[in-house]
C-alpha positions as YAML, in Angstrom:
chain: A
units: angstrom
residues:
- id: 1
  name: UNK
  ca: [90.28, 86.13, 92.94]
- id: 2
  name: UNK
  ca: [93.60, 84.23, 93.69]
- id: 3
  name: UNK
  ca: [96.92, 84.70, 91.95]
- id: 4
  name: UNK
  ca: [100.22, 83.18, 91.28]
- id: 5
  name: UNK
  ca: [103.67, 84.11, 93.17]
- id: 6
  name: UNK
  ca: [104.81, 85.74, 90.13]
- id: 7
  name: UNK
  ca: [100.91, 87.15, 89.54]
- id: 8
  name: UNK
  ca: [101.82, 88.58, 92.89]
- id: 9
  name: UNK
  ca: [105.07, 89.84, 92.40]
- id: 10
  name: UNK
  ca: [103.59, 91.58, 89.20]
- id: 11
  name: UNK
  ca: [101.23, 92.92, 91.09]
- id: 12
  name: UNK
  ca: [103.73, 94.26, 93.53]
- id: 13
  name: UNK
  ca: [106.09, 95.78, 91.56]
- id: 14
  name: UNK
  ca: [108.98, 93.59, 92.79]
- id: 15
  name: UNK
  ca: [110.35, 90.65, 92.15]
- id: 16
  name: UNK
  ca: [108.64, 86.70, 92.06]
- id: 17
  name: UNK
  ca: [112.88, 86.29, 94.29]
- id: 18
  name: UNK
  ca: [112.11, 89.32, 96.16]
- id: 19
  name: UNK
  ca: [107.98, 88.55, 97.26]
- id: 20
  name: UNK
  ca: [109.58, 84.54, 98.10]
- id: 21
  name: UNK
  ca: [111.94, 85.88, 100.78]
- id: 22
  name: UNK
  ca: [109.39, 88.24, 102.14]
- id: 23
  name: UNK
  ca: [107.40, 84.99, 102.36]
- id: 24
  name: UNK
  ca: [110.83, 82.87, 104.23]
- id: 25
  name: UNK
  ca: [111.07, 85.71, 106.15]
- id: 26
  name: UNK
  ca: [106.77, 86.21, 106.75]
- id: 27
  name: UNK
  ca: [106.71, 90.23, 106.11]
- id: 28
  name: UNK
  ca: [105.66, 89.91, 103.01]
- id: 29
  name: UNK
  ca: [101.58, 89.76, 102.31]
- id: 30
  name: UNK
  ca: [99.42, 87.04, 103.46]
- id: 31
  name: UNK
  ca: [99.18, 83.75, 101.05]
- id: 32
  name: UNK
  ca: [96.82, 80.60, 100.55]
- id: 33
  name: UNK
  ca: [99.30, 77.26, 100.90]
- id: 34
  name: UNK
  ca: [97.18, 74.64, 97.95]
- id: 35
  name: UNK
  ca: [99.39, 72.42, 98.47]
- id: 36
  name: UNK
  ca: [103.39, 71.81, 99.15]
- id: 37
  name: UNK
  ca: [105.07, 73.95, 96.26]
- id: 38
  name: UNK
  ca: [101.50, 76.27, 95.35]
- id: 39
  name: UNK
  ca: [101.45, 79.57, 96.18]
- id: 40
  name: UNK
  ca: [98.57, 81.61, 95.68]
- id: 41
  name: UNK
  ca: [97.74, 85.18, 96.70]
- id: 42
  name: UNK
  ca: [94.16, 87.01, 97.98]
- id: 43
  name: UNK
  ca: [93.78, 90.34, 95.19]
- id: 44
  name: UNK
  ca: [92.15, 91.41, 98.71]
- id: 45
  name: UNK
  ca: [95.46, 90.56, 100.80]
- id: 46
  name: UNK
  ca: [97.57, 92.41, 98.43]
- id: 47
  name: UNK
  ca: [95.82, 95.63, 98.88]
- id: 48
  name: UNK
  ca: [95.02, 95.60, 102.51]
- id: 49
  name: UNK
  ca: [99.23, 94.45, 103.11]
- id: 50
  name: UNK
  ca: [99.57, 97.99, 101.22]
- id: 51
  name: UNK
  ca: [97.06, 99.66, 102.84]
- id: 52
  name: UNK
  ca: [99.01, 98.24, 106.24]
- id: 53
  name: UNK
  ca: [101.96, 99.04, 105.16]
- id: 54
  name: UNK
  ca: [102.20, 102.94, 104.34]
- id: 55
  name: UNK
  ca: [104.52, 104.57, 106.57]
- id: 56
  name: UNK
  ca: [103.49, 108.78, 107.45]
- id: 57
  name: UNK
  ca: [105.71, 111.35, 107.56]
- id: 58
  name: UNK
  ca: [107.45, 112.97, 110.17]
- id: 59
  name: UNK
  ca: [109.43, 115.97, 108.71]
- id: 60
  name: UNK
  ca: [107.29, 118.99, 110.01]
...
């Protein structure tokens, strides 16, 4: 399933602008470029990116 940048931002609970900044800085989830101004996100990529972003607590 392909999601628009707005849909992906809503899924991640961030603003579309924050997601655009992550794209620009190459820090965010992988995306698909379908044209010069057409960006889409795959749900499985978003879920994998979230899973890879988990930080274990170092407090003991």
